[in-house]
GROMACS .gro file of C-alpha atoms in nm:
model
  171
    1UNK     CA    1  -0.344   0.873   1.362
    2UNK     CA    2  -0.698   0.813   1.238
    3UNK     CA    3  -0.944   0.792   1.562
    4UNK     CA    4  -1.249   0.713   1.369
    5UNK     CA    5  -1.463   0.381   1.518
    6UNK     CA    6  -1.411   0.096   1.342
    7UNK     CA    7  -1.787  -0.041   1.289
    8UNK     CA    8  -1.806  -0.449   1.265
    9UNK     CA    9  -2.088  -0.486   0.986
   10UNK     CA   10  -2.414  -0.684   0.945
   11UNK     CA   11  -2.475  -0.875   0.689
   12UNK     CA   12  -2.643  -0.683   0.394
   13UNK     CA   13  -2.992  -0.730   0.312
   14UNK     CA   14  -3.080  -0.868  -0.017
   15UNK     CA   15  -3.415  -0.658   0.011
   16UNK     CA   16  -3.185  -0.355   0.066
   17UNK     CA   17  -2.943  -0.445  -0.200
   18UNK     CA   18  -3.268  -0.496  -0.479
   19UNK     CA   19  -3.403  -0.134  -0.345
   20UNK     CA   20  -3.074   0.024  -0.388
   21UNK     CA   21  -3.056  -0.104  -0.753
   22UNK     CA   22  -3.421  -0.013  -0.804
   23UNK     CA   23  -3.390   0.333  -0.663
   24UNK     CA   24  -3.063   0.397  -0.861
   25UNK     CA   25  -3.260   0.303  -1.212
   26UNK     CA   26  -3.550   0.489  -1.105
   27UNK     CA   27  -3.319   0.771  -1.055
   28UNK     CA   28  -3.116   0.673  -1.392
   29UNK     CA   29  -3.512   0.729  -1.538
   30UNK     CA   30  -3.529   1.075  -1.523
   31UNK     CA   31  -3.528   1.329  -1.715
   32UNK     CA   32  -3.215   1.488  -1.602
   33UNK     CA   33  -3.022   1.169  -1.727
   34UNK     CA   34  -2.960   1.320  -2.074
   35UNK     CA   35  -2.768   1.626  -1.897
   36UNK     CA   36  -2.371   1.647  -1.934
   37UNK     CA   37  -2.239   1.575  -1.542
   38UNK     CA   38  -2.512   1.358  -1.428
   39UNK     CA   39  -2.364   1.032  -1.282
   40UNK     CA   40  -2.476   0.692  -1.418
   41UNK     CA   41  -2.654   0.630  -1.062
   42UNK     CA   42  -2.685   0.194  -1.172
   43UNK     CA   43  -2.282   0.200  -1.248
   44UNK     CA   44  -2.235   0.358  -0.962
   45UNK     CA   45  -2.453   0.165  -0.740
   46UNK     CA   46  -2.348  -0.176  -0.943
   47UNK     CA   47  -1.946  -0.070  -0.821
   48UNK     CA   48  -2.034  -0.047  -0.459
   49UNK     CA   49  -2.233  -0.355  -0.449
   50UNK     CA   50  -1.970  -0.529  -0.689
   51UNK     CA   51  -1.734  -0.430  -0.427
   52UNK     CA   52  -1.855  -0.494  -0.082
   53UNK     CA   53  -2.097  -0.823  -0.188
   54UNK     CA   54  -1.954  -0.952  -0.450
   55UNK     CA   55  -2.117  -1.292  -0.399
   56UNK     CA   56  -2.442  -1.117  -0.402
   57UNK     CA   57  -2.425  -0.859  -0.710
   58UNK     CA   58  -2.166  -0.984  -0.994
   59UNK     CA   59  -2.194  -1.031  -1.339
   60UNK     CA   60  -2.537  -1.136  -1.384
   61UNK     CA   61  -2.708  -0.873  -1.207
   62UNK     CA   62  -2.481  -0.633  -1.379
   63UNK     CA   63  -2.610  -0.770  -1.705
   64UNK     CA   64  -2.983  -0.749  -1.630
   65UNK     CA   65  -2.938  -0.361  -1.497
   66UNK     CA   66  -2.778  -0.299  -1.824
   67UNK     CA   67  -3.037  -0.471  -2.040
   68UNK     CA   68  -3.285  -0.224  -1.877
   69UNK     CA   69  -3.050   0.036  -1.890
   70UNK     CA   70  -3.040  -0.033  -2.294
   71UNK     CA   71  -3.344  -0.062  -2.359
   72UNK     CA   72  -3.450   0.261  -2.162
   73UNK     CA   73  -3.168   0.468  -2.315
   74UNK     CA   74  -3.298   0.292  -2.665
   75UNK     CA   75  -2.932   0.231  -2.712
   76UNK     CA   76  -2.814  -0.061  -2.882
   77UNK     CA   77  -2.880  -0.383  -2.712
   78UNK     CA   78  -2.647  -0.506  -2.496
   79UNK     CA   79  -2.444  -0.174  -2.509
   80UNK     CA   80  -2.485  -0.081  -2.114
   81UNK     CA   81  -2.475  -0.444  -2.023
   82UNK     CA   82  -2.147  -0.496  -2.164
   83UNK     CA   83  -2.000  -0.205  -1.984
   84UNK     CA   84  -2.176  -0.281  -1.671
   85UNK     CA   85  -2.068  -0.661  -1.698
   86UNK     CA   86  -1.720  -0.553  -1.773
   87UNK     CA   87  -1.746  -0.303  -1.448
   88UNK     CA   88  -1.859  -0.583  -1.237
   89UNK     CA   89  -1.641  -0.802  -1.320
   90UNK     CA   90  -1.291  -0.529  -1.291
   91UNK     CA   91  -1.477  -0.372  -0.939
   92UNK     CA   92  -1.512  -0.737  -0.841
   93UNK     CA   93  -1.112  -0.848  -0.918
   94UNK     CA   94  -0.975  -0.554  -0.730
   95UNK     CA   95  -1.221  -0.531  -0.429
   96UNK     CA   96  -0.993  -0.683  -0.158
   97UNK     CA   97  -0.732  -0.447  -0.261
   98UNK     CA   98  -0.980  -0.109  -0.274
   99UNK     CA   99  -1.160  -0.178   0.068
  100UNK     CA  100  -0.871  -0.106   0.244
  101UNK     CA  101  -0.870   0.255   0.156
  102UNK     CA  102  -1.052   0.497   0.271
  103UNK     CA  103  -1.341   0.671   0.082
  104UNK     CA  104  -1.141   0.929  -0.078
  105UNK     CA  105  -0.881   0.695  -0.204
  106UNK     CA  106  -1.154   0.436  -0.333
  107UNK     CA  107  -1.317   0.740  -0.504
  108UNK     CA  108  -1.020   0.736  -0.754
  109UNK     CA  109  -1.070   0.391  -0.805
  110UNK     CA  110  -1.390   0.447  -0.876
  111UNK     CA  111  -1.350   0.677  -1.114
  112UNK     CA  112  -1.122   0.452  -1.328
  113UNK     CA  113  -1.398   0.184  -1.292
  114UNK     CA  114  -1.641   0.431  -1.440
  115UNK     CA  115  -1.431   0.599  -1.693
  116UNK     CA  116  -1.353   0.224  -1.874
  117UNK     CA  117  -1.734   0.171  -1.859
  118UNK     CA  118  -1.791   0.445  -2.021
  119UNK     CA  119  -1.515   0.425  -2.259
  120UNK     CA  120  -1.673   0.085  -2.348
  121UNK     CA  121  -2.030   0.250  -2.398
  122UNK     CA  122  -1.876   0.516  -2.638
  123UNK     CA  123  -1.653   0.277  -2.860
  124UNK     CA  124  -1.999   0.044  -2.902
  125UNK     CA  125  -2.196   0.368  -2.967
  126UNK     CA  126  -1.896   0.472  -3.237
  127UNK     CA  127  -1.878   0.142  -3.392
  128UNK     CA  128  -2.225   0.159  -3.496
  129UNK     CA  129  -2.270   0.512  -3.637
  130UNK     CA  130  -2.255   0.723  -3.369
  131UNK     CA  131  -2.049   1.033  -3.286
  132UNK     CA  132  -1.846   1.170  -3.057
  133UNK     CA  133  -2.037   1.333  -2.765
  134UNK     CA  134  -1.766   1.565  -2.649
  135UNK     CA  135  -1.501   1.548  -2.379
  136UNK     CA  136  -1.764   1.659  -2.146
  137UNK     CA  137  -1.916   1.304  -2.175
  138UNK     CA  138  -1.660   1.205  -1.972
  139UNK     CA  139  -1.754   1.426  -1.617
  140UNK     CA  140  -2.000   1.202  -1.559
  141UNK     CA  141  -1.742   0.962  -1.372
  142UNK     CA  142  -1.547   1.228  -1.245
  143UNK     CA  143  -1.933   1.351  -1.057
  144UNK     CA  144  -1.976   0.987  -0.979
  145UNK     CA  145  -1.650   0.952  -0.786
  146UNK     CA  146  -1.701   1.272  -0.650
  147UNK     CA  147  -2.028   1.084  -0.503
  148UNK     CA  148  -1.872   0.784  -0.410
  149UNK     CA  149  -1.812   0.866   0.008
  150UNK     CA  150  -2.133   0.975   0.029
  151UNK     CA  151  -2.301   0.674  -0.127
  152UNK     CA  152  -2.045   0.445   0.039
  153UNK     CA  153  -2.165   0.600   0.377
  154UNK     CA  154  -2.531   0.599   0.290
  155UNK     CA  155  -2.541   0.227   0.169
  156UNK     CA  156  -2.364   0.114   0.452
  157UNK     CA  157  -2.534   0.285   0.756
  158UNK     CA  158  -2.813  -0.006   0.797
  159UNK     CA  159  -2.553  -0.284   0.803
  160UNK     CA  160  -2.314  -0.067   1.078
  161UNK     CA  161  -2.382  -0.215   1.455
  162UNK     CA  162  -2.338   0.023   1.754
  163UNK     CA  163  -1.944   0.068   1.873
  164UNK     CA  164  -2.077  -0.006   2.222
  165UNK     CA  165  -2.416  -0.172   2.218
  166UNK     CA  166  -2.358  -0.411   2.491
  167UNK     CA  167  -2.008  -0.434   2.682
  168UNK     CA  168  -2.076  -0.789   2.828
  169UNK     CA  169  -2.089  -0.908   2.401
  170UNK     CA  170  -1.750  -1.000   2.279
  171UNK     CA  171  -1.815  -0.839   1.942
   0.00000   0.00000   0.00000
């Protein structure tokens, strides 16, 4: 029997939601991005906002992050922001569905989410001349998902309310 509270949420901020996306590129920025196992922190973000606002973050933010992302990778324009549109879009069909798991269960989810995007990246990046990274290309999703309760719980914490703030408040 799972005893855990069950938290009635705020509504998120759309200063919070830009930050997150900011502080996820920023991160994206540094130097460590090139590494094998480093999680696309944007497509990561872009899934959990895709999935718990989707009237806030969709397809047209998705877009924009991956325009950045392109031209910051100096990949081939549009490249990210078809995978993140395509991302958006899937996390945004099956978010009623995933929200009823629990983290761990979403994590796999997630990962499938992640995996096409990056499936998506690597046939663009093949189409035009590029090779074949390796099969290790593909841990970055599987570190992402591995991230995902831990982002889900960090990214929600300012929009949880206290179980028992006031008793005399219906809700």
């Amino acid at each position: 029997m799972n005893h855990q509270p069950h938290y009635i949420l705020l509504p998120a901020s759309p200063l919070f939601i830009a930050v997150s996306l900011i502080a996820a590129f920023l991160l994206n920025l540094l130097p460590w991005g090139q590494w094998i196992g480093i999680p696309d922190f944007v497509a990561l973000i872009l899934v959990f906002w895709s999935m718990h606002q989707p009237r806030k973050v969709g397809i047209g933010v998705a877009f924009f992050m991956g325009l950045l992302m392109d031209v910051h990778d100096a990949a081939v324009l549009g490249e990210n922001a078809l995978a993140y549109t395509l991302l958006s879009y899937f996390a945004i069909m099956i978010h009623r569905r995933v929200l009823w798991f629990p983290a761990g269960t979403q994590a796999l989810h997630v990962f499938m989410l992640l995996l096409v995007a990056q499936v998506v990246e690597l046939i663009v990046r093949v189409m035009v001349g590029g090779r074949f990274p390796g099969w290790l290309y593909f841990t970055e999703s599987a570190v992402a998902a591995l991230l995902w309760p831990l982002v889900t719980w960090i990214l929600l914490a300012p929009q949880r309310r206290a179980i028992n703030r006031d008793d005399t408040r219906p809700i």
